[in-house]
Coordinates of C-alpha atoms and ligand atoms in Angstrom, one line a residue:
M194 CA 0.0 0.0 -0.1
S195 CA 2.9 2.3 -0.8
L196 CA 2.2 5.9 -1.9
V197 CA 4.8 7.7 -4.4
V198 CA 4.9 11.4 -4.1
V199 CA 6.5 13.4 -6.8
G200 CA 7.1 17.3 -7.0
T201 CA 9.4 20.0 -6.3
V202 CA 11.7 20.0 -3.2
A203 CA 12.6 23.8 -3.1
F204 CA 14.1 26.8 -1.5
D205 CA 11.3 29.3 -0.9
A206 CA 11.6 33.1 0.2
I207 CA 8.2 34.3 1.5
Q208 CA 6.8 37.6 2.4
T209 CA 3.6 37.9 4.4
P210 CA 2.2 40.7 6.3
F211 CA 3.7 39.3 9.5
G212 CA 7.2 39.0 8.2
K213 CA 9.8 37.7 5.5
T214 CA 12.0 34.7 5.2
D215 CA 15.1 34.3 3.2
K216 CA 15.6 30.9 1.6
I217 CA 13.8 28.3 3.6
I218 CA 13.0 24.8 2.8
G219 CA 10.0 24.4 0.7
G220 CA 8.5 22.6 -2.4
A221 CA 5.3 21.1 -3.3
A222 CA 6.4 17.3 -2.6
T223 CA 8.2 18.3 0.8
Y224 CA 4.9 19.6 2.1
S225 CA 2.8 16.7 0.4
G226 CA 5.3 14.1 1.5
T227 CA 5.5 15.3 5.0
A228 CA 1.8 15.5 5.5
A229 CA 1.1 12.0 4.2
S230 CA 3.7 10.6 6.5
Y231 CA 1.6 11.0 9.2
F232 CA -1.0 8.5 7.7
T233 CA 1.4 6.0 6.0
K234 CA 5.1 5.2 6.8
N235 CA 5.3 4.0 3.1
V236 CA 5.8 7.3 1.4
K237 CA 8.1 7.3 -1.2
L238 CA 9.8 10.7 -2.5
V239 CA 10.6 11.4 -6.2
S240 CA 12.3 14.6 -6.9
V241 CA 15.5 16.4 -7.6
V242 CA 17.7 19.0 -5.6
G243 CA 21.2 20.5 -6.2
D244 CA 24.1 20.0 -4.1
D245 CA 23.2 23.3 -2.2
F246 CA 20.4 21.4 -0.6
P247 CA 21.1 20.5 3.2
P248 CA 21.7 16.8 3.6
A249 CA 20.2 17.2 7.3
M250 CA 16.9 17.9 5.6
I251 CA 17.1 14.7 3.5
D252 CA 17.7 12.9 6.9
Q253 CA 14.7 14.7 8.2
F254 CA 12.7 13.4 5.2
R255 CA 13.9 10.1 6.4
K256 CA 13.0 10.3 9.8
S257 CA 9.5 11.3 9.1
G258 CA 9.2 7.8 7.3
M259 CA 9.9 8.9 3.7
S260 CA 11.9 6.8 1.3
T261 CA 14.4 9.0 -0.5
E262 CA 15.7 6.5 -3.0
G263 CA 14.1 8.5 -5.7
L264 CA 15.3 11.8 -4.6
Q265 CA 18.5 12.9 -6.9
V266 CA 20.9 15.1 -5.7
K267 CA 22.7 17.0 -8.7
H268 CA 26.3 17.8 -8.3
G269 CA 26.9 21.5 -9.4
A270 CA 23.4 22.4 -10.0
K271 CA 21.1 24.6 -7.9
T272 CA 17.9 23.5 -6.2
F273 CA 14.4 25.0 -7.6
F274 CA 13.7 28.4 -6.0
W275 CA 10.5 30.1 -5.6
S276 CA 9.6 33.3 -4.1
G277 CA 6.1 34.8 -3.3
R278 CA 4.5 37.6 -1.4
Y279 CA 1.2 37.4 0.2
H280 CA -1.5 40.2 0.0
E281 CA -3.1 41.5 3.3
D282 CA -6.0 38.9 2.9
M283 CA -3.7 36.0 2.8
N284 CA -5.8 34.3 0.1
T285 CA -4.0 35.8 -2.9
R286 CA -0.4 35.9 -3.7
D287 CA 2.1 37.3 -6.1
T288 CA 5.0 34.8 -7.4
L289 CA 8.0 37.1 -7.4
D290 CA 10.5 34.6 -8.9
T291 CA 10.6 31.0 -10.1
Q292 CA 14.0 29.7 -10.9
L293 CA 13.7 26.3 -12.3
N294 CA 17.4 25.4 -12.0
V295 CA 17.8 21.8 -11.5
L296 CA 14.4 21.0 -12.6
L297 CA 15.3 22.0 -16.3
D298 CA 16.9 18.6 -16.9
F299 CA 15.2 16.6 -14.5
D300 CA 14.6 13.1 -15.5
P301 CA 12.5 11.4 -12.9
V302 CA 13.8 7.7 -12.2
I303 CA 11.4 5.3 -10.3
P304 CA 13.4 2.9 -8.4
D305 CA 12.4 -0.8 -8.5
S306 CA 11.4 -0.5 -4.7
Y307 CA 8.8 2.1 -5.8
Q308 CA 7.1 0.0 -8.4
D309 CA 4.5 -1.7 -6.2
C310 CA 3.0 1.6 -5.6
E311 CA -0.8 1.7 -5.3
F312 CA -1.3 5.5 -4.9
L313 CA 0.4 8.2 -6.7
M314 CA 0.6 12.0 -5.6
L315 CA 1.7 14.2 -8.6
S316 CA 2.4 17.2 -6.5
N317 CA 3.2 20.5 -8.3
L318 CA 5.9 20.1 -11.0
M319 CA 6.2 20.5 -14.9
P320 CA 3.3 18.7 -16.4
Q321 CA 5.3 17.0 -18.8
L322 CA 7.4 15.2 -15.8
Q323 CA 4.2 14.4 -14.0
K324 CA 3.1 12.5 -17.1
K325 CA 6.6 10.9 -17.4
V326 CA 6.3 9.7 -13.9
I327 CA 2.7 8.0 -14.8
E328 CA 4.3 6.4 -17.7
R329 CA 7.2 5.1 -15.8
M330 CA 5.0 3.0 -13.2
R331 CA 4.9 -0.5 -14.6
T332 CA 1.5 -1.1 -13.0
R333 CA -0.9 1.9 -13.1
P334 CA -1.6 2.9 -9.5
K335 CA -5.1 2.5 -8.1
L336 CA -5.7 6.3 -7.8
V337 CA -3.5 9.0 -9.3
V338 CA -4.0 12.5 -7.8
M339 CA -2.6 15.6 -9.5
D340 CA -1.9 19.0 -8.4
T341 CA -1.1 21.9 -10.6
M342 CA -0.9 25.8 -10.5
N343 CA -1.4 28.9 -12.7
F344 CA 2.3 28.8 -13.6
W345 CA 1.7 25.7 -15.7
M346 CA -1.4 27.0 -17.2
E347 CA 0.2 30.3 -18.4
T348 CA 3.5 28.5 -19.7
Q349 CA 2.6 24.8 -20.4
W350 CA -1.0 24.5 -21.6
D351 CA -0.8 21.8 -24.0
A352 CA 1.5 19.2 -21.7
L353 CA -0.8 20.3 -18.8
M354 CA -3.9 19.2 -20.9
E355 CA -2.3 16.0 -21.9
T356 CA -1.3 15.1 -18.2
I357 CA -4.8 16.2 -16.9
Q358 CA -6.4 13.3 -19.1
L359 CA -4.5 10.7 -17.5
V360 CA -5.3 11.4 -13.7
D361 CA -7.9 10.4 -11.6
V362 CA -8.3 13.4 -9.1
L363 CA -7.2 17.0 -9.9
T364 CA -6.7 19.5 -7.2
V365 CA -6.6 23.2 -8.1
N366 CA -7.5 26.4 -6.2
D367 CA -10.7 28.6 -7.1
S368 CA -8.7 31.1 -9.4
E369 CA -7.0 28.2 -11.2
A370 CA -10.2 26.5 -11.8
R371 CA -11.6 29.8 -13.4
L372 CA -8.2 30.2 -15.3
L373 CA -8.5 26.5 -16.7
T374 CA -12.0 27.0 -18.0
K375 CA -12.9 30.7 -18.4
E376 CA -15.9 30.1 -16.4
Y377 CA -16.5 32.1 -13.3
S378 CA -19.3 29.7 -11.5
L379 CA -17.1 27.0 -10.1
V380 CA -19.9 24.6 -10.6
K381 CA -19.7 25.3 -14.3
A382 CA -15.9 25.2 -14.2
A383 CA -15.9 21.9 -12.4
Q384 CA -18.2 20.3 -15.0
K385 CA -16.0 21.6 -17.6
I386 CA -12.7 20.1 -16.0
L387 CA -14.3 16.8 -15.3
Q388 CA -14.7 16.5 -19.0
M389 CA -11.0 17.2 -19.5
G390 CA -10.2 13.6 -17.9
P391 CA -10.2 13.6 -14.0
R392 CA -13.2 11.5 -12.3
Y393 CA -12.8 13.7 -9.4
L394 CA -12.1 17.4 -9.0
I395 CA -11.2 19.1 -5.8
I396 CA -11.3 23.0 -5.8
K397 CA -9.5 24.7 -2.7
K398 CA -10.8 27.9 -1.6
G399 CA -8.3 28.9 1.0
E400 CA -9.8 30.1 4.2
H401 CA -13.1 29.1 2.6
G402 CA -12.7 25.5 2.4
A403 CA -12.7 23.1 -0.3
L404 CA -15.1 21.4 -2.7
L405 CA -15.2 18.0 -4.0
F406 CA -17.0 17.2 -7.3
N407 CA -17.6 14.1 -9.4
K408 CA -20.1 14.2 -12.3
E409 CA -23.0 13.5 -10.0
Q410 CA -22.1 14.8 -6.6
V411 CA -20.7 17.6 -4.7
F412 CA -19.2 17.9 -1.3
F413 CA -18.1 20.8 0.8
A414 CA -15.6 20.9 3.6
P415 CA -14.9 24.2 5.5
A416 CA -11.4 25.4 6.6
L417 CA -10.9 25.8 10.3
P418 CA -11.5 29.5 11.3
L419 CA -8.2 30.2 12.7
E420 CA -7.3 33.3 14.6
D421 CA -4.1 33.9 12.7
V422 CA -3.0 32.6 9.3
F423 CA 0.9 33.2 9.7
D424 CA 2.1 31.8 6.1
P425 CA -0.3 30.0 3.7
T426 CA 2.7 28.6 1.7
G427 CA 2.3 24.8 1.1
A428 CA -1.4 24.7 2.5
G429 CA -2.5 23.2 -0.7
D430 CA 0.2 20.7 -0.9
T431 CA -0.2 19.7 2.7
F432 CA -3.9 19.5 2.1
A433 CA -3.1 17.1 -1.0
G434 CA -0.9 15.0 1.2
G435 CA -3.4 14.7 4.0
F436 CA -6.0 13.7 1.5
I437 CA -3.9 11.1 -0.3
G438 CA -2.3 10.0 2.9
H439 CA -5.7 8.9 4.5
I440 CA -6.6 7.2 1.2
A441 CA -3.4 5.1 1.2
Q442 CA -3.9 4.3 4.9
T443 CA -7.5 3.2 4.3
R444 CA -7.2 1.7 0.7
D445 CA -10.5 3.0 -0.1
I446 CA -11.2 5.0 -3.1
S447 CA -15.0 5.5 -2.6
F448 CA -16.6 9.0 -3.0
D449 CA -17.5 8.7 0.6
N450 CA -13.8 8.0 1.9
M451 CA -12.7 10.9 -0.4
K452 CA -15.0 13.2 1.8
R453 CA -13.3 11.9 4.9
A454 CA -10.0 12.3 3.2
I455 CA -10.8 16.1 2.5
I456 CA -11.4 16.6 6.4
F457 CA -8.0 15.1 6.9
G458 CA -6.2 17.3 4.2
S459 CA -8.0 20.4 5.6
A460 CA -6.9 19.4 9.2
M461 CA -3.2 19.0 8.2
A462 CA -3.4 22.2 6.1
S463 CA -4.6 24.1 9.3
F464 CA -1.4 23.3 11.1
C465 CA 0.8 24.3 8.2
V466 CA -0.3 27.8 8.1
E467 CA 0.3 28.4 11.6
K468 CA 4.0 29.0 11.4
F469 CA 6.4 29.8 8.5
G470 CA 7.3 26.9 5.9
L471 CA 7.6 23.5 7.3
E472 CA 8.2 24.4 10.9
R473 CA 4.6 23.6 12.2
M474 CA 4.6 20.3 10.1
I475 CA 7.4 18.6 11.8
G476 CA 6.7 16.6 15.1
L477 CA 3.0 16.8 15.1
T478 CA 1.6 14.1 17.5
Q479 CA -1.5 11.8 16.8
A480 CA -3.2 13.6 19.7
E481 CA -2.8 16.9 18.2
I482 CA -4.0 15.7 14.7
D483 CA -7.1 13.9 16.3
E484 CA -8.1 17.1 18.2
R485 CA -8.0 19.0 15.0
V486 CA -10.1 16.6 13.1
Q487 CA -12.5 16.8 16.0
Q488 CA -12.7 20.5 15.8
F489 CA -13.6 20.0 12.1
I490 CA -16.4 17.4 13.1
D491 CA -17.6 19.8 15.7
L492 CA -17.6 22.7 13.3
V493 CA -20.0 21.3 10.7
Q494 CA -22.4 18.9 12.9
F495 CA -25.8 19.9 13.5
D496 CA -29.3 18.2 13.7
I497 CA -32.2 19.0 11.7
E498 CA -35.2 16.9 11.9
L499 CA -37.4 17.5 8.8
V500 CA -41.0 16.7 9.0
Ligands
LIG67 P1 1.2 26.0 -2.4 O1 1.3 27.1 -1.4 O2 0.4 24.8 -1.8 O3 0.7 26.5 -3.7 O4 2.6 25.5 -2.6 C1 3.8 26.3 -2.4 C2 5.0 25.5 -2.7 O5 4.9 25.2 -4.0 C3 6.4 26.1 -2.3 O6 6.9 25.5 -1.4 C4 7.1 26.3 -3.7 O7 8.3 25.8 -3.6 C5 6.4 25.4 -4.6 N1 6.1 25.9 -5.8 C6 5.9 27.3 -6.5 N2 5.9 27.4 -7.7 C7 6.0 26.3 -8.3 C8 6.1 25.6 -9.5 N3 5.7 26.4 -10.7 N4 6.0 24.3 -9.7 C9 6.2 23.5 -8.5 N5 6.4 23.7 -7.4 C10 6.2 25.1 -7.2

């Protein structure tokens, strides 16, 4: 029941109304893999970094229970770098810089020990590389989840469309759903995206929660109302990691179980935003996670008796 997570492992520089960081560890696969590792100890990372990436962090990935056999370290190359600035509302941000660096000639290798994978999380990465990973799995995983972002919609449309066709679940945020479809209504956007290939679509709405669609059904999960959101970076990836982590743990890909997975994903994302970068995501206890999930249950539970 292993889970392969592919995506960026990065350096990020972040500006929020609360402060600024210089080159901290980030990356889509870093957040997704770390979140998933709280649900299954069978997380297998596929990514690439330069030799400027701290070996202590790779040790940390292993300590969290991730296999790093598929994490390539390229000598003489620089790690992917991303910089972003959040607006006052913390729901919107501008990308200030994206330096692909080592990603430019990344050729993902899937080690033999990863080939039994049942679940595949394609976290944010060039869409043609996400596609390569699907093609390089000898047996198609039971569920392939893909995350992407506006950057690839703006720069690699055709490759993105080819990859989207191959996945089971796509996760995007609300503005990305609108960008993909030119539809303002998220319900119309969802129906259009579901015609592009995926059987399920998750639209993340930041502090306003997330929607899960298939062609017939829709489910809504709130985000936890938090007093302070310190740094939203990685919240989407953490959400996706919690989502696929729960599915890998339970091995149940029904719509009903996806509803539960969305709650676990939302609970993990609520930790991520409490501190800069990965800080809050390391060393969480099961009791802390259970308590958060209980808060979600309490938040949306009500009794109505229809006569
Ligand atoms: P999120 O806040 O969930 O959208 O994810 C933010 C993370 O995605 C950061 O840690 C970045 O390193 C990473 N990231 C930013 N831009 C890209 C991109 N174009 N492709 C892949 N990963 C990216």
